[in-house]
PDB file of C-alpha atoms and ligand atoms in Angstrom:
ATOM      1  CA  MET A   1       2.356-159.892  17.211  1.00  0.00           C
ATOM      2  CA  THR A   2       4.110-161.435  20.396  1.00  0.00           C
ATOM      3  CA  LYS A   3       1.785-163.884  23.158  1.00  0.00           C
ATOM      4  CA  ASN A   4       2.566-160.603  25.637  1.00  0.00           C
ATOM      5  CA  ASN A   5       1.290-157.623  22.622  1.00  0.00           C
ATOM      6  CA  LEU A   6      -2.050-159.766  22.676  1.00  0.00           C
ATOM      7  CA  ASN A   7      -2.650-160.953  26.268  1.00  0.00           C
ATOM      8  CA  GLN A   8      -2.464-156.947  27.037  1.00  0.00           C
ATOM      9  CA  ARG A   9      -4.761-156.205  23.445  1.00  0.00           C
ATOM     10  CA  ASN A  10      -7.232-159.203  24.361  1.00  0.00           C
ATOM     11  CA  LYS A  11      -7.362-157.673  28.650  1.00  0.00           C
ATOM     12  CA  LEU A  12      -7.835-154.087  26.477  1.00  0.00           C
ATOM     13  CA  GLU A  13     -10.519-155.100  24.594  1.00  0.00           C
ATOM     14  CA  ASN A  14     -12.174-156.447  27.450  1.00  0.00           C
ATOM     15  CA  TYR A  15     -12.109-153.418  29.420  1.00  0.00           C
ATOM     16  CA  LEU A  16     -12.876-151.669  26.921  1.00  0.00           C
ATOM     17  CA  PHE A  17     -16.232-153.825  25.273  1.00  0.00           C
ATOM     18  CA  LYS A  18     -17.007-155.833  28.272  1.00  0.00           C
ATOM     19  CA  PRO A  19     -20.792-156.080  27.903  1.00  0.00           C
ATOM     20  CA  LYS A  20     -23.137-155.628  30.981  1.00  0.00           C
ATOM     21  CA  PHE A  21     -25.829-158.118  31.166  1.00  0.00           C
ATOM     22  CA  ASP A  22     -29.332-158.240  33.297  1.00  0.00           C
ATOM     23  CA  TYR A  23     -29.764-161.763  34.167  1.00  0.00           C
ATOM     24  CA  GLU A  24     -33.709-163.162  35.007  1.00  0.00           C
ATOM     25  CA  ASN A  25     -33.686-166.265  36.942  1.00  0.00           C
ATOM     26  CA  LYS A  26     -36.195-167.456  35.385  1.00  0.00           C
ATOM     27  CA  PRO A  27     -34.956-168.549  31.006  1.00  0.00           C
ATOM     28  CA  ILE A  28     -37.242-167.162  28.891  1.00  0.00           C
ATOM     29  CA  ASN A  29     -38.069-169.046  26.131  1.00  0.00           C
ATOM     30  CA  ARG A  30     -37.883-166.625  22.953  1.00  0.00           C
ATOM     31  CA  PHE A  31     -38.699-169.286  20.673  1.00  0.00           C
ATOM     32  CA  GLU A  32     -42.187-170.331  22.385  1.00  0.00           C
ATOM     33  CA  LYS A  33     -43.168-166.429  22.814  1.00  0.00           C
ATOM     34  CA  ASP A  34     -43.166-165.385  19.630  1.00  0.00           C
ATOM     35  CA  LYS A  35     -44.570-169.057  18.419  1.00  0.00           C
ATOM     36  CA  ILE A  36     -47.332-167.832  20.518  1.00  0.00           C
ATOM     37  CA  PHE A  37     -47.181-164.482  19.199  1.00  0.00           C
ATOM     38  CA  ASN A  38     -47.318-166.111  15.598  1.00  0.00           C
ATOM     39  CA  ASN A  39     -49.902-168.730  16.172  1.00  0.00           C
ATOM     40  CA  LYS A  40     -52.028-165.311  17.800  1.00  0.00           C
ATOM     41  CA  LEU A  41     -51.963-163.410  14.959  1.00  0.00           C
ATOM     42  CA  GLU A  42     -52.880-166.844  12.831  1.00  0.00           C
ATOM     43  CA  LEU A  43     -55.979-167.072  14.910  1.00  0.00           C
ATOM     44  CA  LEU A  44     -57.366-162.677  14.218  1.00  0.00           C
ATOM     45  CA  LYS A  45     -56.914-163.397  10.756  1.00  0.00           C
ATOM     46  CA  LYS A  46     -58.555-166.247  10.662  1.00  0.00           C
ATOM     47  CA  LEU A  47     -61.327-164.996  12.611  1.00  0.00           C
ATOM     48  CA  LYS A  48     -61.230-161.724  10.239  1.00  0.00           C
ATOM     49  CA  SER A  49     -62.105-163.854   6.734  1.00  0.00           C
ATOM     50  CA  LYS A  50     -64.494-165.864   9.485  1.00  0.00           C
ATOM     51  CA  ILE A  51     -66.649-162.458   9.104  1.00  0.00           C
ATOM     52  CA  GLU A  52     -65.758-161.272   5.773  1.00  0.00           C
ATOM     53  CA  ASN A  53     -67.554-164.407   4.782  1.00  0.00           C
ATOM     54  CA  LEU A  54     -70.883-163.368   6.845  1.00  0.00           C
ATOM     55  CA  GLN A  55     -74.086-163.925   4.383  1.00  0.00           C
ATOM     56  CA  GLU A  56     -76.982-162.129   4.373  1.00  0.00           C
ATOM     57  CA  CYS A  57     -76.040-159.199   7.358  1.00  0.00           C
ATOM     58  CA  GLU A  58     -77.432-156.073   6.451  1.00  0.00           C
ATOM     59  CA  LEU A  59     -74.724-154.502   8.428  1.00  0.00           C
ATOM     60  CA  LYS A  60     -71.740-156.054   5.835  1.00  0.00           C
ATOM     61  CA  ASN A  61     -74.082-155.229   2.868  1.00  0.00           C
ATOM     62  CA  ASN A  62     -74.293-151.842   3.449  1.00  0.00           C
ATOM     63  CA  ALA A  63     -70.721-150.724   5.189  1.00  0.00           C
ATOM     64  CA  SER A  64     -68.038-150.098   2.580  1.00  0.00           C
ATOM     65  CA  LYS A  65     -65.493-152.509   4.499  1.00  0.00           C
ATOM     66  CA  ILE A  66     -65.077-154.188   7.823  1.00  0.00           C
ATOM     67  CA  VAL A  67     -63.522-152.743  10.683  1.00  0.00           C
ATOM     68  CA  PHE A  68     -61.658-155.438  13.026  1.00  0.00           C
ATOM     69  CA  GLY A  69     -59.168-154.224  15.769  1.00  0.00           C
ATOM     70  CA  ASP A  70     -56.502-152.557  16.421  1.00  0.00           C
ATOM     71  CA  GLY A  71     -53.542-151.911  18.414  1.00  0.00           C
ATOM     72  CA  ASN A  72     -51.161-154.299  20.610  1.00  0.00           C
ATOM     73  CA  THR A  73     -52.375-158.015  20.613  1.00  0.00           C
ATOM     74  CA  GLU A  74     -50.674-158.486  23.309  1.00  0.00           C
ATOM     75  CA  SER A  75     -51.969-156.119  25.378  1.00  0.00           C
ATOM     76  CA  PRO A  76     -53.238-156.601  29.183  1.00  0.00           C
ATOM     77  CA  LEU A  77     -56.023-154.018  28.078  1.00  0.00           C
ATOM     78  CA  MET A  78     -58.413-154.706  25.563  1.00  0.00           C
ATOM     79  CA  ILE A  79     -61.301-152.098  24.946  1.00  0.00           C
ATOM     80  CA  ILE A  80     -65.071-152.781  22.980  1.00  0.00           C
ATOM     81  CA  GLY A  81     -66.857-150.318  21.698  1.00  0.00           C
ATOM     82  CA  GLU A  82     -69.958-150.318  19.182  1.00  0.00           C
ATOM     83  CA  GLY A  83     -69.430-150.599  15.880  1.00  0.00           C
ATOM     84  CA  PRO A  84     -67.631-148.576  13.711  1.00  0.00           C
ATOM     85  CA  GLY A  85     -69.042-144.755  12.172  1.00  0.00           C
ATOM     86  CA  GLN A  86     -68.244-142.923   8.803  1.00  0.00           C
ATOM     87  CA  LYS A  87     -64.298-142.620   9.762  1.00  0.00           C
ATOM     88  CA  GLU A  88     -63.995-145.914  10.530  1.00  0.00           C
ATOM     89  CA  ASP A  89     -66.419-147.450   7.408  1.00  0.00           C
ATOM     90  CA  GLU A  90     -63.280-145.219   5.738  1.00  0.00           C
ATOM     91  CA  LEU A  91     -60.205-145.868   6.724  1.00  0.00           C
ATOM     92  CA  GLY A  92     -60.908-149.547   8.471  1.00  0.00           C
ATOM     93  CA  LYS A  93     -59.673-149.005  11.888  1.00  0.00           C
ATOM     94  CA  PRO A  94     -61.956-148.809  15.267  1.00  0.00           C
ATOM     95  CA  PHE A  95     -62.198-144.873  16.767  1.00  0.00           C
ATOM     96  CA  VAL A  96     -60.118-142.852  14.347  1.00  0.00           C
ATOM     97  CA  GLY A  97     -62.956-140.373  14.158  1.00  0.00           C
ATOM     98  CA  ASP A  98     -64.242-137.823  17.048  1.00  0.00           C
ATOM     99  CA  ALA A  99     -65.196-140.386  19.704  1.00  0.00           C
ATOM    100  CA  GLY A 100     -61.428-142.153  19.376  1.00  0.00           C
ATOM    101  CA  ILE A 101     -60.035-138.413  19.449  1.00  0.00           C
ATOM    102  CA  LEU A 102     -62.069-138.636  22.908  1.00  0.00           C
ATOM    103  CA  LEU A 103     -61.153-141.600  23.879  1.00  0.00           C
ATOM    104  CA  ASN A 104     -57.571-141.247  23.266  1.00  0.00           C
ATOM    105  CA  LYS A 105     -57.859-138.194  25.334  1.00  0.00           C
ATOM    106  CA  MET A 106     -59.430-140.358  28.157  1.00  0.00           C
ATOM    107  CA  LEU A 107     -56.438-143.221  27.998  1.00  0.00           C
ATOM    108  CA  ALA A 108     -54.248-140.577  28.532  1.00  0.00           C
ATOM    109  CA  ALA A 109     -55.324-138.981  31.568  1.00  0.00           C
ATOM    110  CA  ILE A 110     -54.269-142.392  33.620  1.00  0.00           C
ATOM    111  CA  ASN A 111     -51.212-142.823  31.535  1.00  0.00           C
ATOM    112  CA  ILE A 112     -51.966-145.281  29.188  1.00  0.00           C
ATOM    113  CA  ASN A 113     -50.911-144.744  25.539  1.00  0.00           C
ATOM    114  CA  ARG A 114     -53.811-145.910  22.601  1.00  0.00           C
ATOM    115  CA  LYS A 115     -50.747-147.916  20.812  1.00  0.00           C
ATOM    116  CA  ASP A 116     -50.067-149.906  24.466  1.00  0.00           C
ATOM    117  CA  ILE A 117     -54.216-151.165  24.287  1.00  0.00           C
ATOM    118  CA  TYR A 118     -56.324-153.365  22.043  1.00  0.00           C
ATOM    119  CA  ILE A 119     -59.821-152.171  20.758  1.00  0.00           C
ATOM    120  CA  THR A 120     -62.691-153.613  19.049  1.00  0.00           C
ATOM    121  CA  ASN A 121     -65.851-152.956  18.655  1.00  0.00           C
ATOM    122  CA  VAL A 122     -68.876-155.584  19.199  1.00  0.00           C
ATOM    123  CA  VAL A 123     -70.103-155.201  15.424  1.00  0.00           C
ATOM    124  CA  ASN A 124     -67.680-155.108  12.509  1.00  0.00           C
ATOM    125  CA  TYR A 125     -69.424-152.928   9.975  1.00  0.00           C
ATOM    126  CA  ARG A 126     -70.912-149.152  10.211  1.00  0.00           C
ATOM    127  CA  PRO A 127     -74.612-150.029  11.172  1.00  0.00           C
ATOM    128  CA  PRO A 128     -76.647-148.106   8.068  1.00  0.00           C
ATOM    129  CA  SER A 129     -76.990-143.598   8.747  1.00  0.00           C
ATOM    130  CA  ASN A 130     -74.705-145.202  11.949  1.00  0.00           C
ATOM    131  CA  ARG A 131     -77.922-146.723  14.480  1.00  0.00           C
ATOM    132  CA  LYS A 132     -77.266-148.898  17.034  1.00  0.00           C
ATOM    133  CA  PRO A 133     -76.942-151.860  15.956  1.00  0.00           C
ATOM    134  CA  GLU A 134     -80.345-154.270  16.971  1.00  0.00           C
ATOM    135  CA  THR A 135     -80.289-157.035  19.561  1.00  0.00           C
ATOM    136  CA  LYS A 136     -80.569-159.558  16.820  1.00  0.00           C
ATOM    137  CA  GLU A 137     -76.890-158.108  15.226  1.00  0.00           C
ATOM    138  CA  ILE A 138     -75.658-158.116  18.598  1.00  0.00           C
ATOM    139  CA  LYS A 139     -76.181-161.597  19.460  1.00  0.00           C
ATOM    140  CA  ARG A 140     -74.987-162.926  16.060  1.00  0.00           C
ATOM    141  CA  TYR A 141     -71.900-160.737  15.981  1.00  0.00           C
ATOM    142  CA  THR A 142     -71.546-161.706  19.828  1.00  0.00           C
ATOM    143  CA  GLU A 143     -70.346-165.218  19.202  1.00  0.00           C
ATOM    144  CA  PHE A 144     -67.242-163.587  16.733  1.00  0.00           C
ATOM    145  CA  LEU A 145     -66.328-160.942  19.994  1.00  0.00           C
ATOM    146  CA  TYR A 146     -65.721-164.150  22.285  1.00  0.00           C
ATOM    147  CA  GLU A 147     -63.256-165.659  20.086  1.00  0.00           C
ATOM    148  CA  HIS A 148     -61.585-162.200  19.833  1.00  0.00           C
ATOM    149  CA  VAL A 149     -61.801-161.834  23.492  1.00  0.00           C
ATOM    150  CA  ASP A 150     -60.827-165.474  23.970  1.00  0.00           C
ATOM    151  CA  ILE A 151     -57.753-164.823  20.833  1.00  0.00           C
ATOM    152  CA  VAL A 152     -56.533-161.778  22.457  1.00  0.00           C
ATOM    153  CA  LYS A 153     -57.605-162.655  26.580  1.00  0.00           C
ATOM    154  CA  PRO A 154     -56.812-159.435  28.125  1.00  0.00           C
ATOM    155  CA  LYS A 155     -56.294-158.722  31.987  1.00  0.00           C
ATOM    156  CA  ILE A 156     -59.390-156.652  31.870  1.00  0.00           C
ATOM    157  CA  LEU A 157     -61.420-156.079  29.542  1.00  0.00           C
ATOM    158  CA  ILE A 158     -63.214-152.631  29.193  1.00  0.00           C
ATOM    159  CA  LEU A 159     -66.738-152.197  28.012  1.00  0.00           C
ATOM    160  CA  LEU A 160     -67.546-149.241  26.198  1.00  0.00           C
ATOM    161  CA  GLY A 161     -71.942-148.139  26.460  1.00  0.00           C
ATOM    162  CA  SER A 162     -74.586-149.872  26.803  1.00  0.00           C
ATOM    163  CA  THR A 163     -73.935-152.281  23.442  1.00  0.00           C
ATOM    164  CA  ALA A 164     -71.325-153.122  24.412  1.00  0.00           C
ATOM    165  CA  MET A 165     -72.714-154.462  27.994  1.00  0.00           C
ATOM    166  CA  GLU A 166     -75.362-155.764  26.116  1.00  0.00           C
ATOM    167  CA  ALA A 167     -73.285-157.877  24.488  1.00  0.00           C
ATOM    168  CA  PHE A 168     -71.769-159.798  27.739  1.00  0.00           C
ATOM    169  CA  PHE A 169     -74.437-159.100  30.560  1.00  0.00           C
ATOM    170  CA  GLY A 170     -78.174-158.663  27.805  1.00  0.00           C
ATOM    171  CA  SER A 171     -80.298-156.536  27.621  1.00  0.00           C
ATOM    172  CA  ASN A 172     -81.809-155.714  30.869  1.00  0.00           C
ATOM    173  CA  LEU A 173     -79.971-153.422  32.350  1.00  0.00           C
ATOM    174  CA  LYS A 174     -78.818-149.832  32.706  1.00  0.00           C
ATOM    175  CA  ILE A 175     -75.725-148.954  32.152  1.00  0.00           C
ATOM    176  CA  SER A 176     -76.217-145.580  34.584  1.00  0.00           C
ATOM    177  CA  LYS A 177     -76.610-148.274  37.700  1.00  0.00           C
ATOM    178  CA  GLU A 178     -73.726-150.969  36.099  1.00  0.00           C
ATOM    179  CA  ARG A 179     -70.846-148.779  35.391  1.00  0.00           C
ATOM    180  CA  GLY A 180     -67.500-148.244  37.697  1.00  0.00           C
ATOM    181  CA  VAL A 181     -68.149-151.734  39.046  1.00  0.00           C
ATOM    182  CA  TRP A 182     -65.984-154.927  38.000  1.00  0.00           C
ATOM    183  CA  LYS A 183     -67.904-157.725  37.289  1.00  0.00           C
ATOM    184  CA  GLU A 184     -65.620-161.173  36.299  1.00  0.00           C
ATOM    185  CA  ILE A 185     -67.380-162.620  33.364  1.00  0.00           C
ATOM    186  CA  LEU A 186     -66.090-166.477  31.886  1.00  0.00           C
ATOM    187  CA  ILE A 187     -65.728-166.780  28.047  1.00  0.00           C
ATOM    188  CA  LYS A 188     -64.387-170.576  27.037  1.00  0.00           C
ATOM    189  CA  ASP A 189     -63.076-170.726  30.399  1.00  0.00           C
ATOM    190  CA  ILE A 190     -61.012-168.118  31.039  1.00  0.00           C
ATOM    191  CA  THR A 191     -62.300-165.532  33.666  1.00  0.00           C
ATOM    192  CA  PHE A 192     -62.134-161.531  32.971  1.00  0.00           C
ATOM    193  CA  LEU A 193     -61.925-158.990  34.658  1.00  0.00           C
ATOM    194  CA  THR A 194     -64.987-156.982  33.269  1.00  0.00           C
ATOM    195  CA  MET A 195     -65.848-152.708  33.702  1.00  0.00           C
ATOM    196  CA  VAL A 196     -68.653-150.903  31.936  1.00  0.00           C
ATOM    197  CA  THR A 197     -68.065-147.276  31.481  1.00  0.00           C
ATOM    198  CA  PHE A 198     -70.062-144.415  28.899  1.00  0.00           C
ATOM    199  CA  HIS A 199     -69.383-144.405  25.416  1.00  0.00           C
ATOM    200  CA  PRO A 200     -67.145-141.471  24.363  1.00  0.00           C
ATOM    201  CA  ALA A 201     -69.199-140.775  21.802  1.00  0.00           C
ATOM    202  CA  TYR A 202     -72.484-140.913  24.750  1.00  0.00           C
ATOM    203  CA  LEU A 203     -69.868-138.494  27.625  1.00  0.00           C
ATOM    204  CA  LEU A 204     -69.606-135.890  23.595  1.00  0.00           C
ATOM    205  CA  ARG A 205     -73.585-135.594  23.843  1.00  0.00           C
ATOM    206  CA  GLN A 206     -73.080-135.415  27.827  1.00  0.00           C
ATOM    207  CA  GLY A 207     -71.035-133.855  29.107  1.00  0.00           C
ATOM    208  CA  ASP A 208     -72.017-133.217  32.169  1.00  0.00           C
ATOM    209  CA  GLN A 209     -71.326-137.002  32.436  1.00  0.00           C
ATOM    210  CA  LYS A 210     -67.970-136.834  32.481  1.00  0.00           C
ATOM    211  CA  LYS A 211     -67.423-136.661  36.026  1.00  0.00           C
ATOM    212  CA  HIS A 212     -68.563-139.979  36.855  1.00  0.00           C
ATOM    213  CA  SER A 213     -66.494-141.324  33.514  1.00  0.00           C
ATOM    214  CA  TRP A 214     -63.664-139.933  35.261  1.00  0.00           C
ATOM    215  CA  ILE A 215     -63.898-141.788  38.443  1.00  0.00           C
ATOM    216  CA  ASP A 216     -64.291-145.007  36.463  1.00  0.00           C
ATOM    217  CA  LEU A 217     -61.110-144.257  35.090  1.00  0.00           C
ATOM    218  CA  LYS A 218     -59.597-143.264  38.097  1.00  0.00           C
ATOM    219  CA  GLU A 219     -60.814-147.148  38.809  1.00  0.00           C
ATOM    220  CA  ILE A 220     -59.331-148.631  36.069  1.00  0.00           C
ATOM    221  CA  ARG A 221     -56.210-146.725  36.279  1.00  0.00           C
ATOM    222  CA  LYS A 222     -56.025-148.531  40.559  1.00  0.00           C
ATOM    223  CA  LYS A 223     -56.580-151.916  39.503  1.00  0.00           C
ATOM    224  CA  ILE A 224     -54.192-152.205  36.695  1.00  0.00           C
ATOM    225  CA  ASP A 225     -51.587-151.075  39.614  1.00  0.00           C
ATOM    226  CA  GLU A 226     -52.910-153.092  41.913  1.00  0.00           C
ATOM    227  CA  LEU A 227     -52.612-156.178  40.089  1.00  0.00           C
ATOM    228  CA  LYS A 228     -49.111-155.580  38.607  1.00  0.00           C
ATOM    229  CA  ILE A 229     -50.224-154.787  35.082  1.00  0.00           C
ATOM    230  CA  ASN A 230     -47.652-153.331  32.679  1.00  0.00           C
ATOM    231  CA  ILE A 231     -49.618-150.671  31.251  1.00  0.00           C
TER     232      ILE A 231
HETATM  233  N1  URA B   1     -67.274-145.713  17.808  1.00  0.00           N
HETATM  234  C1  URA B   1     -67.375-147.197  18.873  1.00  0.00           C
HETATM  235  O1  URA B   1     -68.594-147.279  19.093  1.00  0.00           O
HETATM  236  N2  URA B   1     -66.854-146.923  17.594  1.00  0.00           N
HETATM  237  C2  URA B   1     -66.104-146.716  16.849  1.00  0.00           C
HETATM  238  O2  URA B   1     -65.023-147.700  16.374  1.00  0.00           O
HETATM  239  C3  URA B   1     -66.167-145.551  17.200  1.00  0.00           C
HETATM  240  C4  URA B   1     -66.868-144.343  16.781  1.00  0.00           C
END
């Protein structure tokens, strides 16, 4: 190929395959990002085995498997329920039964896809006959829950129901009074923006309370938009 032909071919290739770059002002340190992500997964794995090694726990002894967490560990939104039910115990994933189906619909109503959030429960084993976890059980598991929150480091924490509320704010509060209000909570030196709202299992029993839940959901969407959180 002559020099002239080669020049012409280069010009043509440049024209046809000119790559389009979107430049960021700040350099993206992919290595650092990957390192933090892998470290997070490692910490979650360690936390999970710490829970699996719990001794003398009635919940653990009666359940078939641990239900640790599900979803996007990088999510700015973390949701906390009460404890696994039958379906969750079977599948080892939180919120996969009827309450989970309603929760997915509630999230979709404010344009949030379930796969974009991270979700866990106060207790990681199904309580016998789906009973409510006792205060001493909530206290025991809260140590792990706080560690869970500290590893995921969401921007917003949504607490579903009175058990999740008790884990963060103690047992003397009434959910009907506390729901829908933004509060800040300090966990291991980090402040998290938190809202308590009704548990979807309660909404399945008390359909007339959905109107309050809808107000809370809209407030959550508003806060996400105000804070320019990408979800
Ligand atoms: N209810 C909860 O609180 N958590 C689940 O995972 C399922 C139902």
